[in-house]
C-alpha cells in the first residue's frame, strides 16, 4: 500500500515556479527549478534560497533535558550555551550511527534537535525511549516548523534587509529568536553548502510570506530558488557527510573519521559508550578505511557503491560522486584503505562499469570558502 508523499507549506509555490519535484524521504521536494548548475553557482557566488521543511525538529524540555541529551547522544550537550548549536550524533548501543544532528539550545531547559528527514522518526523514537526516567519531555515538532535556508556570500546582506536582528553578532553555529519580514523566526547561522548562510525556522503558515520577502530582498543580489540537487553537489564539494552515504549504522563515528564528536570526558554513561571506546582503540592501533576526496582525470562520473581500486585490488568504495561545477570535473568521496589515503597517492582508480578510470586522491574538502 503506497502512501502519498508529504507536502511542505511551500508546495504550491514551488510548482508555480516550475520546479521539478521528487520524492525525498517521504516528502515531495523541489529537485531543481531550472539548471542545477546555475543554482549551484548562484550559491557559491551570490545566494540561493532553499525549502528544507522536510527536516525533523524534535524539542526536548524540562529540568533534566540536558541530562537526557547527554545520555542519548555522543556529544557533551552540557557545554552548549543558550543561543548556540552543536553538531553531534546519535548512535546505537553497538556504536553504529543512527543519525547526525544539530542541537540548538533555545533556553535554559529547552533544546531543539534537528534530524535528517529520513531518520526523524528513528531519532524521535530513540530519544523517547532513552528519556524514560528523566524529568524531561520529548516532543515531535515536525509539523510546528517550516525551514527556509538562504545560503551564499550575499546572504547576510539579503537577510539584513528584512530583519532588525543583530546578524553581525550571530556566530557560526548559533541561533537567536527574531523577526524576519514581520514573521517570528529562529534565525540560525548554520547550513550545508560550505558557504555563509542562515536557516530560518518559522511556523508553516508564515513560510510563503517569508519566501516571497526573501525573494524580493535578494532579487538585486542574484538570489535564486534552489533545489535538493544542487544542495547535494554543494555539500559534496564542501566535504560534508550525507547520512546513508558517508554515515550509516554500519559505521561508528571513528570509522567515519568523525571521532571528535564523541565526548568520553562528559559525566555519566551514554548509549554506545562501551562500543565507541572499543572503536576508538581500534582506530588507534589499526586505522579503519579513511574518507578521502577523489578528483577525476577524465570525464566519467563515479557513483555511490563503485569500487575504488589500486594495483588490481579493491581498496575502497565510493560513497558520493557528482560533477563539480566549481572544479569543472567529476569528484567523489570514498572510504579507502589507510595505505592509499594520503593525498597524492598514485595508481588509484574507480571501477566505472568495468573501466578503471584514474583518480587523484586529495584531502577534503574539495572547496573552502574565503573567509
Coordinates of C-alpha atoms in Angstrom, one line a residue:
X1 CA 0.0 0.0 0.0
X2 CA 1.6 3.3 -1.1
X3 CA 1.3 6.5 0.9
X4 CA 1.2 9.9 -0.8
X5 CA 4.3 11.9 -0.1
X6 CA 4.1 14.7 2.4
X7 CA 3.9 18.3 1.1
X8 CA 5.7 21.3 2.6
X9 CA 3.9 24.6 3.2
X10 CA 5.6 25.9 0.0
X11 CA 4.5 23.1 -2.3
X12 CA 2.1 25.2 -4.5
X13 CA 4.7 28.0 -4.7
X14 CA 7.4 25.5 -5.9
X15 CA 5.1 24.2 -8.6
X16 CA 4.2 27.8 -9.7
X17 CA 7.9 28.4 -10.1
X18 CA 8.2 25.4 -12.4
X19 CA 10.2 23.2 -10.0
X20 CA 10.9 19.6 -10.9
X21 CA 9.6 17.7 -7.8
X22 CA 10.9 14.4 -6.4
X23 CA 10.1 12.1 -3.6
X24 CA 12.7 12.5 -0.8
X25 CA 12.4 10.6 2.5
X26 CA 8.6 10.6 2.0
X27 CA 8.3 14.3 1.1
X28 CA 7.6 15.9 -2.3
X29 CA 10.6 18.2 -2.6
X30 CA 12.0 20.5 -5.3
X31 CA 14.9 18.8 -7.1
X32 CA 15.7 21.8 -9.3
X33 CA 13.9 24.9 -10.7
X34 CA 15.8 25.3 -14.0
X35 CA 19.6 24.5 -14.2
X36 CA 21.1 22.7 -11.2
X37 CA 24.5 24.0 -12.3
X38 CA 23.2 27.6 -12.3
X39 CA 21.7 27.1 -8.9
X40 CA 25.0 25.7 -7.6
X41 CA 27.0 28.6 -8.9
X42 CA 24.5 31.1 -7.6
X43 CA 25.1 29.8 -4.0
X44 CA 28.9 29.9 -4.5
X45 CA 28.9 33.4 -5.9
X46 CA 25.7 35.2 -4.8
X47 CA 22.9 33.4 -3.0
X48 CA 20.3 30.6 -3.1
X49 CA 17.0 30.1 -1.3
X50 CA 16.1 26.6 -0.2
X51 CA 13.0 24.9 1.3
X52 CA 14.2 22.4 3.9
X53 CA 10.9 21.9 5.6
X54 CA 11.4 18.1 5.4
X55 CA 14.0 18.2 8.2
X56 CA 12.8 16.7 11.5
X57 CA 12.5 19.1 14.5
X58 CA 12.3 17.5 18.0
X59 CA 12.0 19.6 21.1
X60 CA 13.4 18.4 24.4
X61 CA 12.4 20.4 27.5
X62 CA 12.4 20.1 31.3
X63 CA 14.8 20.2 34.3
X64 CA 16.7 17.1 33.1
X65 CA 16.6 17.9 29.3
X66 CA 20.4 18.2 29.2
X67 CA 20.9 15.0 31.2
X68 CA 18.7 13.1 28.8
X69 CA 20.5 14.5 25.7
X70 CA 23.9 13.8 27.3
X71 CA 22.8 10.2 27.8
X72 CA 21.1 9.8 24.4
X73 CA 23.8 11.5 22.2
X74 CA 27.6 11.1 21.9
X75 CA 28.3 14.8 22.4
X76 CA 28.6 16.9 25.5
X77 CA 25.4 19.0 25.3
X78 CA 26.0 20.4 28.8
X79 CA 28.7 22.8 27.3
X80 CA 26.3 24.3 24.8
X81 CA 25.3 27.8 26.0
X82 CA 21.9 29.3 25.3
X83 CA 21.8 30.6 21.8
X84 CA 24.4 28.2 20.4
X85 CA 24.2 25.0 18.5
X86 CA 26.3 21.8 18.2
X87 CA 26.9 19.2 15.6
X88 CA 26.6 15.7 17.1
X89 CA 25.4 12.2 16.5
X90 CA 23.0 9.6 18.0
X91 CA 24.4 6.1 18.0
X92 CA 23.1 2.6 18.6
X93 CA 24.3 0.5 21.5
X94 CA 26.8 -1.1 19.2
X95 CA 28.2 2.3 18.2
X96 CA 26.6 2.4 14.7
X97 CA 25.5 5.9 13.6
X98 CA 21.7 6.3 13.7
X99 CA 21.9 9.9 12.5
X100 CA 23.9 13.1 12.6
X101 CA 22.2 16.0 14.2
X102 CA 22.3 19.7 15.1
X103 CA 21.2 20.5 18.6
X104 CA 20.2 24.1 19.4
X105 CA 19.9 25.3 22.9
X106 CA 16.9 27.7 22.8
X107 CA 16.6 28.4 26.6
X108 CA 18.0 27.2 29.9
X109 CA 16.0 24.0 29.8
X110 CA 14.8 23.9 26.2
X111 CA 16.7 22.3 23.2
X112 CA 15.7 21.7 19.6
X113 CA 17.2 18.6 17.9
X114 CA 17.2 18.7 14.1
X115 CA 17.3 15.3 12.5
X116 CA 17.6 14.3 8.8
X117 CA 14.3 13.8 7.1
X118 CA 14.7 10.1 6.5
X119 CA 15.8 9.4 10.2
X120 CA 13.5 11.8 12.0
X121 CA 11.1 9.0 13.3
X122 CA 14.1 6.8 14.3
X123 CA 15.6 9.7 16.3
X124 CA 12.3 10.6 17.9
X125 CA 11.7 7.0 18.9
X126 CA 15.2 6.7 20.3
X127 CA 15.1 9.9 22.3
X128 CA 11.6 9.0 23.6
X129 CA 12.9 5.5 24.7
X130 CA 16.1 6.9 26.2
X131 CA 14.2 9.6 28.0
X132 CA 12.4 7.2 30.4
X133 CA 13.3 8.0 33.9
X134 CA 14.5 11.6 33.1
X135 CA 12.5 14.6 34.2
X136 CA 12.1 15.9 30.6
X137 CA 9.7 15.8 27.7
X138 CA 10.5 14.8 24.1
X139 CA 8.1 16.4 21.7
X140 CA 7.6 15.8 18.0
X141 CA 7.6 19.3 16.5
X142 CA 7.9 18.3 12.8
X143 CA 4.6 19.9 12.0
X144 CA 5.3 23.0 14.0
X145 CA 8.1 24.3 11.7
X146 CA 8.8 25.2 8.1
X147 CA 12.5 25.6 7.4
X148 CA 13.9 28.0 4.8
X149 CA 17.6 28.5 4.1
X150 CA 19.4 31.4 2.4
X151 CA 23.0 30.5 1.6
X152 CA 25.8 32.2 -0.2
X153 CA 28.1 35.2 0.1
X154 CA 25.2 37.7 -0.4
X155 CA 23.0 36.0 2.3
X156 CA 23.9 38.3 5.2
X157 CA 23.0 41.4 3.2
X158 CA 19.8 39.9 1.9
X159 CA 18.7 38.8 5.4
X160 CA 19.7 42.1 6.9
X161 CA 17.3 43.9 4.5
X162 CA 14.3 42.1 6.1
X163 CA 15.2 41.8 9.8
X164 CA 16.4 44.0 12.6
X165 CA 18.1 41.1 14.3
X166 CA 21.8 41.6 15.1
X167 CA 23.3 39.4 12.4
X168 CA 26.8 40.8 12.8
X169 CA 26.9 39.3 16.3
X170 CA 25.5 35.9 15.3
X171 CA 28.3 33.5 15.1
X172 CA 28.6 30.3 13.1
X173 CA 26.5 27.5 14.8
X174 CA 24.5 30.0 16.8
X175 CA 20.8 30.9 16.7
X176 CA 18.6 33.7 18.0
X177 CA 14.9 34.4 18.0
X178 CA 14.0 37.4 15.9
X179 CA 11.5 38.8 13.4
X180 CA 12.2 38.3 9.7
X181 CA 9.8 40.1 7.2
X182 CA 7.3 40.5 10.0
X183 CA 7.4 36.8 10.8
X184 CA 8.7 35.4 14.2
X185 CA 11.6 33.1 13.4
X186 CA 14.5 31.2 14.9
X187 CA 17.5 32.6 12.9
X188 CA 20.4 30.1 12.8
X189 CA 23.8 30.7 11.2
X190 CA 24.1 27.1 10.0
X191 CA 24.0 25.4 6.6
X192 CA 25.0 22.5 4.4
X193 CA 26.6 24.2 1.5
X194 CA 30.1 25.3 2.5
X195 CA 29.0 29.0 2.3
X196 CA 28.0 31.5 4.9
X197 CA 24.2 31.5 5.3
X198 CA 21.2 31.2 7.6
X199 CA 18.5 28.7 8.3
X200 CA 15.1 30.2 9.4
X201 CA 12.7 28.1 11.4
X202 CA 9.1 29.6 11.2
X203 CA 5.5 28.5 11.6
X204 CA 4.3 26.7 8.3
X205 CA 1.6 29.4 7.9
X206 CA 4.3 32.0 7.6
X207 CA 6.6 30.2 5.1
X208 CA 5.2 31.7 1.9
X209 CA 5.3 35.2 3.2
X210 CA 8.9 34.8 4.2
X211 CA 9.9 33.1 0.9
X212 CA 8.4 36.0 -1.1
X213 CA 10.1 38.6 1.1
X214 CA 13.5 37.0 0.8
X215 CA 13.0 36.6 -3.0
X216 CA 12.2 40.3 -3.3
X217 CA 15.1 41.4 -1.0
X218 CA 17.5 39.2 -2.9
X219 CA 16.4 40.0 -6.4
X220 CA 19.1 42.7 -6.9
X221 CA 21.8 40.5 -5.3
X222 CA 21.4 37.4 -7.6
X223 CA 19.3 35.3 -5.2
X224 CA 17.5 32.4 -7.0
X225 CA 15.5 29.4 -5.7
X226 CA 17.5 26.2 -5.4
X227 CA 16.6 22.6 -5.1
X228 CA 18.0 19.5 -3.5
X229 CA 20.1 18.5 -6.4
X230 CA 22.5 21.5 -6.1
X231 CA 22.4 21.1 -2.3
X232 CA 24.0 17.7 -2.8
X233 CA 26.8 19.0 -5.1
X234 CA 27.4 21.9 -2.8
X235 CA 27.8 19.7 0.3
X236 CA 29.9 17.2 -1.6
X237 CA 32.4 20.0 -2.7
X238 CA 32.4 21.1 1.0
X239 CA 33.3 17.6 2.1
X240 CA 30.2 17.3 4.3
X241 CA 28.8 13.8 5.0
X242 CA 25.4 12.7 4.0
X243 CA 23.5 10.1 6.0
X244 CA 23.1 6.9 4.1
X245 CA 26.3 7.6 2.1
X246 CA 29.2 8.6 4.3
X247 CA 27.4 7.8 7.6
X248 CA 25.4 4.5 8.2
X249 CA 24.5 2.2 11.1
X250 CA 27.4 0.0 9.9
X251 CA 29.9 2.7 10.8
X252 CA 30.9 4.3 14.1
X253 CA 31.9 8.0 14.2
X254 CA 35.5 6.7 14.4
X255 CA 35.1 4.7 11.2
X256 CA 33.8 7.9 9.6
X257 CA 36.7 10.0 10.7
X258 CA 34.4 12.0 13.0
X259 CA 35.5 10.6 16.3
X260 CA 36.0 14.2 17.5
X261 CA 32.2 14.4 18.1
X262 CA 32.3 11.7 20.7
X263 CA 33.0 13.2 24.2
X264 CA 34.1 10.4 26.6
X265 CA 35.0 13.1 29.1
X266 CA 31.4 14.0 29.9
X267 CA 29.9 12.9 33.1
X268 CA 27.8 9.7 33.3
X269 CA 27.1 6.9 30.9
X270 CA 25.8 7.4 27.4
X271 CA 24.3 5.0 24.9
X272 CA 27.1 3.3 22.9
X273 CA 29.9 4.3 25.2
X274 CA 31.5 0.9 25.6
X275 CA 31.3 0.1 21.9
X276 CA 32.7 3.5 21.0
X277 CA 35.6 3.2 23.4
X278 CA 36.5 -0.1 21.7
X279 CA 36.1 1.6 18.3
X280 CA 38.4 4.4 19.4
X281 CA 41.0 1.9 20.5
X282 CA 40.8 0.0 17.2
X283 CA 41.2 3.3 15.3
X284 CA 44.4 3.9 17.2
X285 CA 46.0 0.5 16.5
X286 CA 44.5 -0.5 13.2
X287 CA 43.2 2.6 11.3
X288 CA 39.9 1.9 9.5
X289 CA 39.4 2.9 6.0
X290 CA 39.7 6.7 5.6
X291 CA 37.3 9.1 4.0
X292 CA 39.1 10.9 1.2
X293 CA 38.4 13.0 -1.8
X294 CA 38.9 11.8 -5.4
X295 CA 39.2 14.1 -8.4
X296 CA 38.8 12.6 -11.9
X297 CA 41.4 12.9 -14.5
X298 CA 38.8 12.1 -17.1
X299 CA 35.1 13.0 -17.6
X300 CA 33.3 9.9 -16.2
X301 CA 31.3 10.4 -13.0
X302 CA 31.6 7.9 -10.2
X303 CA 28.5 6.9 -8.2
X304 CA 28.0 5.6 -4.7
X305 CA 28.9 1.9 -4.4
X306 CA 31.5 1.9 -7.2
X307 CA 34.7 0.1 -6.2
X308 CA 38.0 2.1 -5.7
X309 CA 41.0 0.0 -7.0
X310 CA 44.8 0.1 -7.0
X311 CA 47.1 -2.5 -8.4
X312 CA 44.2 -4.6 -9.5
X313 CA 42.9 -4.8 -5.9
X314 CA 39.7 -3.3 -4.4
X315 CA 40.9 -0.8 -1.8
X316 CA 37.7 1.1 -1.1
X317 CA 34.3 2.2 -2.2
X318 CA 32.8 5.5 -3.4
X319 CA 30.2 6.9 -1.1
X320 CA 29.2 10.0 -3.1
X321 CA 30.1 11.2 -6.6
X322 CA 29.0 14.0 -8.9
X323 CA 30.3 16.5 -11.5
X324 CA 31.7 19.5 -9.6
X325 CA 30.6 22.8 -11.1
X326 CA 33.2 24.7 -9.1
X327 CA 36.2 22.4 -10.1
X328 CA 34.8 21.7 -13.6
X329 CA 35.5 17.9 -13.3
X330 CA 33.9 14.9 -11.6
X331 CA 34.6 14.4 -7.8
X332 CA 33.8 11.8 -5.2
X333 CA 34.2 10.9 -1.6
X334 CA 35.3 7.4 -0.8
X335 CA 36.4 5.2 2.1
X336 CA 39.8 3.7 1.1
X337 CA 42.4 1.6 2.9
X338 CA 44.7 3.8 5.0
X339 CA 47.7 2.8 2.9
X340 CA 46.1 4.6 -0.1
X341 CA 44.6 7.5 1.8
X342 CA 47.4 10.1 1.6
X343 CA 46.8 13.0 -0.8
X344 CA 48.7 12.4 -4.0
X345 CA 48.8 8.6 -3.7
X346 CA 49.4 7.3 -7.2
X347 CA 47.7 4.5 -9.1
X348 CA 44.2 4.9 -7.6
X349 CA 41.2 4.4 -9.9
X350 CA 37.5 4.0 -9.8
X351 CA 35.9 1.0 -11.4
X352 CA 33.2 2.5 -13.5
X353 CA 31.3 -0.3 -15.1
X354 CA 34.4 -2.3 -15.8
X355 CA 36.7 0.5 -16.8
X356 CA 39.3 1.6 -14.3
X357 CA 39.2 5.4 -14.5
X358 CA 42.2 7.2 -12.9
X359 CA 41.5 9.5 -10.0
X360 CA 43.7 11.8 -7.8
X361 CA 43.5 11.3 -4.1
X362 CA 43.0 14.7 -2.4
X363 CA 42.3 16.0 1.1
X364 CA 38.8 17.0 2.0
X365 CA 37.1 19.4 1.5
X366 CA 37.4 20.0 -2.3
X367 CA 36.2 23.6 -1.8
X368 CA 36.7 26.0 1.1
X369 CA 35.2 29.5 1.0
X370 CA 37.3 32.5 1.5
X371 CA 36.6 34.0 5.0

